[in-house]
CSV table of C-alpha atoms in Angstrom, one decimal:
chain,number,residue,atom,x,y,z
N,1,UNK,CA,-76.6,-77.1,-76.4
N,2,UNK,CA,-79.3,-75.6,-74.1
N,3,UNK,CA,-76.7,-72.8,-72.8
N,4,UNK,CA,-74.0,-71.4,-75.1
N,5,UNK,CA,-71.6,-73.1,-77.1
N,6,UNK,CA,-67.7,-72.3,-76.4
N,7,UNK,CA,-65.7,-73.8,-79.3
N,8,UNK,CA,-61.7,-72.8,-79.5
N,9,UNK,CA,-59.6,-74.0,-82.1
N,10,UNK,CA,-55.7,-73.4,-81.8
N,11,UNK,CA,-54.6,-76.0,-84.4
N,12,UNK,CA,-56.2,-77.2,-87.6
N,13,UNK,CA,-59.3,-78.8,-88.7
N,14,UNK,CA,-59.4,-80.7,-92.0
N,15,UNK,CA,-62.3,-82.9,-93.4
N,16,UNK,CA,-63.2,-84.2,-97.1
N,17,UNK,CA,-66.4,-85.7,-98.3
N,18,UNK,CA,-70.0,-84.1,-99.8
N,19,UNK,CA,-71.7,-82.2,-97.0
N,20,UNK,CA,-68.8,-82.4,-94.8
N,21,UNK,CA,-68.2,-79.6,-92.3
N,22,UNK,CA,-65.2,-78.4,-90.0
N,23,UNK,CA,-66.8,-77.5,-87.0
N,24,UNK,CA,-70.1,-76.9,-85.9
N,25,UNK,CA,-70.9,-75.4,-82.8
N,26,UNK,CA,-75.2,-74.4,-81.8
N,27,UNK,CA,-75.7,-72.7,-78.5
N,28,UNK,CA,-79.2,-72.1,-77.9
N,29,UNK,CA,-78.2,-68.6,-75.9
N,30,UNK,CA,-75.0,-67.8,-78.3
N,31,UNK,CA,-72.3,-69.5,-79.8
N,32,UNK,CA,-68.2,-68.3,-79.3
N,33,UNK,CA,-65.8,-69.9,-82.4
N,34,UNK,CA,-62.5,-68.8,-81.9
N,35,UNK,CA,-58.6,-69.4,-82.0
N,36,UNK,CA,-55.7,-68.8,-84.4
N,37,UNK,CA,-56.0,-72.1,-86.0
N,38,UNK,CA,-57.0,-73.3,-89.7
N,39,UNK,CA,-60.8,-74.9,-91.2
N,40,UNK,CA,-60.2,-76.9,-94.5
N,41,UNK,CA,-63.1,-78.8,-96.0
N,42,UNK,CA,-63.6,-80.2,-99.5
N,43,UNK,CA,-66.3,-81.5,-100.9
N,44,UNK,CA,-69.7,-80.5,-102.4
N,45,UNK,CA,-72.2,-78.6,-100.1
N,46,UNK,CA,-69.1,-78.8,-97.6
N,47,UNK,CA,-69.3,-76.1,-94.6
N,48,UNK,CA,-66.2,-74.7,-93.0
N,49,UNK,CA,-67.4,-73.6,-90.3
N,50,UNK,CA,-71.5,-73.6,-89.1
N,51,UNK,CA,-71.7,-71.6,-86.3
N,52,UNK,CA,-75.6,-70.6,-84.7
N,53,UNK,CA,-76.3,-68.7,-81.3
N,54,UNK,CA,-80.3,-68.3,-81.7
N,55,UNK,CA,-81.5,-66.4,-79.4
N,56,UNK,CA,-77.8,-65.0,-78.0
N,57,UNK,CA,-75.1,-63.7,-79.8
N,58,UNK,CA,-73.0,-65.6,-82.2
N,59,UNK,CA,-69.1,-64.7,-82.4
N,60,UNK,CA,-66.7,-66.4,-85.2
N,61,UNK,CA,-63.0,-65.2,-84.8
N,62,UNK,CA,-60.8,-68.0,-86.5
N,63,UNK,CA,-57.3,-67.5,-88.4
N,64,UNK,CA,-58.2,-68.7,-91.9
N,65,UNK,CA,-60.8,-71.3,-93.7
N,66,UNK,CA,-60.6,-72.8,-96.6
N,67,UNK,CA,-63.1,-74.9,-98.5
N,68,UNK,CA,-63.3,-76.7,-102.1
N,69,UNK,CA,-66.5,-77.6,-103.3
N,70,UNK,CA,-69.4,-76.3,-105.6
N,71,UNK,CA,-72.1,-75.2,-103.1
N,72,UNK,CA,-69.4,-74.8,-100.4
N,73,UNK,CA,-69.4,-72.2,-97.9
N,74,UNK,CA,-66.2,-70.9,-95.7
N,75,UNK,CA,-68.1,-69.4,-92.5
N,76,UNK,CA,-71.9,-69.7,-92.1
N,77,UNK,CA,-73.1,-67.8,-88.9
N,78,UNK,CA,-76.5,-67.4,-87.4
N,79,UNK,CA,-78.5,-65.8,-84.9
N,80,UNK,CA,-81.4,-64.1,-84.0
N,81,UNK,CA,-79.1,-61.2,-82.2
N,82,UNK,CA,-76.2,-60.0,-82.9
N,83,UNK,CA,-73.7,-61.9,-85.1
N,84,UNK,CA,-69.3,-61.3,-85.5
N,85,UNK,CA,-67.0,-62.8,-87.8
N,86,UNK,CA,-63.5,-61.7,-87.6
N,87,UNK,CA,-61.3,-63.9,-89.9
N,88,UNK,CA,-58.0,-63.6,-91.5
N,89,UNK,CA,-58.7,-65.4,-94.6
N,90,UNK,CA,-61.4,-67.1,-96.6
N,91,UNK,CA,-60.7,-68.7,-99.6
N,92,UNK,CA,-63.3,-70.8,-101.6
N,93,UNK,CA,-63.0,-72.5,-104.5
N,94,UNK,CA,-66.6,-74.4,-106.4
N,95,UNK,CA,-69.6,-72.9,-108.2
N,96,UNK,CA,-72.0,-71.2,-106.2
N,97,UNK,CA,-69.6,-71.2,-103.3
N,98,UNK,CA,-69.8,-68.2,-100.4
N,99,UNK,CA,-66.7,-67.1,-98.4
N,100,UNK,CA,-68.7,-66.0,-95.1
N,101,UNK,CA,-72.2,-65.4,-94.5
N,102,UNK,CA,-73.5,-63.9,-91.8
N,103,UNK,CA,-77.2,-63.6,-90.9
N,104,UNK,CA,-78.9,-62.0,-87.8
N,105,UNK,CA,-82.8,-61.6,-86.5
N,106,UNK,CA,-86.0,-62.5,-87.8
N,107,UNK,CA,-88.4,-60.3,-90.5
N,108,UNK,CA,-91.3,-61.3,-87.6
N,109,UNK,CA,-89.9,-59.6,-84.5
N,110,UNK,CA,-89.3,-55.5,-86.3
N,111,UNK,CA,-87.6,-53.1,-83.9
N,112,UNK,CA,-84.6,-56.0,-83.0
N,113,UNK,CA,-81.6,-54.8,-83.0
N,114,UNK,CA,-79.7,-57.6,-84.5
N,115,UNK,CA,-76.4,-56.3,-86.0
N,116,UNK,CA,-74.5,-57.9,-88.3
N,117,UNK,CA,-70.1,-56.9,-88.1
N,118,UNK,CA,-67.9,-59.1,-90.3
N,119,UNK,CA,-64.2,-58.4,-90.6
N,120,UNK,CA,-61.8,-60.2,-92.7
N,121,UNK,CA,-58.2,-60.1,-93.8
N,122,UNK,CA,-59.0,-61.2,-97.5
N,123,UNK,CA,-61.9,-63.5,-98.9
N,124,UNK,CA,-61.6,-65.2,-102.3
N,125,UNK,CA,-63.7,-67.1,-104.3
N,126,UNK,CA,-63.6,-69.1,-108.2
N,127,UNK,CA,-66.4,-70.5,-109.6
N,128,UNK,CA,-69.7,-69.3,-111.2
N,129,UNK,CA,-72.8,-67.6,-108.9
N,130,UNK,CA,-70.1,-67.7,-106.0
N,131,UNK,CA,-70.2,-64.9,-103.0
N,132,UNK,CA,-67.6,-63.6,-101.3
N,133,UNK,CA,-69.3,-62.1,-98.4
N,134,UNK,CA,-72.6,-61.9,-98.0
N,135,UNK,CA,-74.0,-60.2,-94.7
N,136,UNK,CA,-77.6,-59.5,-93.8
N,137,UNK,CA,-80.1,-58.1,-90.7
N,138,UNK,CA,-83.3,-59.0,-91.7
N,139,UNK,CA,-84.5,-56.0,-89.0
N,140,UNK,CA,-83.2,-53.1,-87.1
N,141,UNK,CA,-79.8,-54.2,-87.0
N,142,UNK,CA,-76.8,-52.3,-88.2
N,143,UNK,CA,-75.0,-54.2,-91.2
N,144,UNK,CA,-70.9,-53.5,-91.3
N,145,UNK,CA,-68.0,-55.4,-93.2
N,146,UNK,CA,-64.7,-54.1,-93.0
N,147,UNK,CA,-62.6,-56.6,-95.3
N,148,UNK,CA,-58.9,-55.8,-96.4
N,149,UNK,CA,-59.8,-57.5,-100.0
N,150,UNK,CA,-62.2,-59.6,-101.5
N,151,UNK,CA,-61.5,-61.6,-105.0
N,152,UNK,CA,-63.6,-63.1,-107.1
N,153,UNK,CA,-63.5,-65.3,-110.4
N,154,UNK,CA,-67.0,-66.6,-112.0
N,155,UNK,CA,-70.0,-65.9,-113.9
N,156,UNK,CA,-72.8,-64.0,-111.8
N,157,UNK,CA,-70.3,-63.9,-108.6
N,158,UNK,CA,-70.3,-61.0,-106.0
N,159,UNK,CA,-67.7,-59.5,-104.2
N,160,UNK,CA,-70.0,-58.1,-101.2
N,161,UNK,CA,-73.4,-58.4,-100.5
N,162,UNK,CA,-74.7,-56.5,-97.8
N,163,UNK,CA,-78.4,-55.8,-96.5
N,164,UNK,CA,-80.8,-54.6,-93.3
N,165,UNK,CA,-84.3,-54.4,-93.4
N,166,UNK,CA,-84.4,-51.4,-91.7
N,167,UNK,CA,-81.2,-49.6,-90.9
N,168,UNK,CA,-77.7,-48.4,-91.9
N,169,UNK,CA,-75.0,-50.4,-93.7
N,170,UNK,CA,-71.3,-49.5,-94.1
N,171,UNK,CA,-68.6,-51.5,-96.6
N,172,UNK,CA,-65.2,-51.0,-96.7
N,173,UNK,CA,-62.9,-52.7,-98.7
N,174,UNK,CA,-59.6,-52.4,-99.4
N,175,UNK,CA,-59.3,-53.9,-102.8
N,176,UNK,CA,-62.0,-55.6,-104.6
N,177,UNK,CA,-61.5,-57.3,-107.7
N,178,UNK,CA,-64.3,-59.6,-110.2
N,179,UNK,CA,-63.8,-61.6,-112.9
N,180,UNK,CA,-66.9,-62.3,-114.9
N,181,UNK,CA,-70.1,-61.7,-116.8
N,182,UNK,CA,-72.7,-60.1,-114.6
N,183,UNK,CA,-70.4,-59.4,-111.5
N,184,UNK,CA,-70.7,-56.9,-109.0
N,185,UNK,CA,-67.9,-56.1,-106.8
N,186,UNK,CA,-70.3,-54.7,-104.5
N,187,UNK,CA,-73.8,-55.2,-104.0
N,188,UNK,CA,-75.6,-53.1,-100.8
């Protein structure tokens, strides 16, 4: 889409199949996702929801997604600016799986404030090397996730991972709980 991209979903979304995804919405000047309704995908590499705004804000509210899959991820969101994801719940269930992940700006353009906010009821995850949240600015943009609990079950798996190139980031969880080898609850 040349303009922005308005996606609403009030009822449920379910697909199955490798490389699959729920719904995937690109706005060239910034993406909208929203609605009360349900993402379930399963399947490897399957995507949830794929969300990019480019060069306008990108904004993921949705009630809860699901996903079953090694390599599978819940919420994916993009954007050069500023990027949202409000969910209730993520659950994930594969090997090297991620809940949400949520990525704004570009390493080539320092000084952009491109903030990165991610709220969530609960995210879980089982299966080895798999990430419950994972949120990163790669310049001057403020990094924040506010979840009410994150779970996870695997080998090498992380609860939160949070970075910005160049400014502040703030986690707050509720309750976080690993399982595993080599697993951080939090990484920042």
């Amino acid at each position: 889409n040349a303009g922005a991209a308005v996606v609403a979903n009030n009822g449920s979304v379910t697909t199955s199949g490798d490389g699959s995804t729920g719904i995937v919405a690109q706005g060239y000047y910034g993406v909208a996702v929203s609605g009360p309704g349900s993402v379930s995908t399963s399947g490897a590499g399957a995507v949830g929801i794929d969300a990019n705004g480019f060069l306008g804000d990108a904004d993921v509210q949705m009630g809860s997604v699901t996903t079953v899959g090694d390599g599978a991820t819940g919420v994916l969101v993009e954007s050069v600016y500023n990027v949202l994801v409000d969910v209730g719940s993520v659950s994930t269930e594969g090997a090297g799986a991620t809940g949400v992940s949520a990525t704004s700006g570009l390493v080539a353009f320092p000084g952009l404030a491109a903030d990165v906010t991610i709220v969530a009821g609960s995210v879980s995850t089982v299966g080895d090397g798999a990430v419950g949240i994972l949120a990163l600015s790669a310049n001057d943009g403020i990094v924040s996730v506010d979840a009410g609990s994150v779970s996870t079950l695997g080998e090498g798996s992380v609860g939160v991972y949070a970075g910005s190139y160049y400014s502040d980031i703030s986690v707050t969880v509720g309750d976080v709980s690993t399982a595993g080898n080599n697993a951080p609850a939090v990484f920042a």
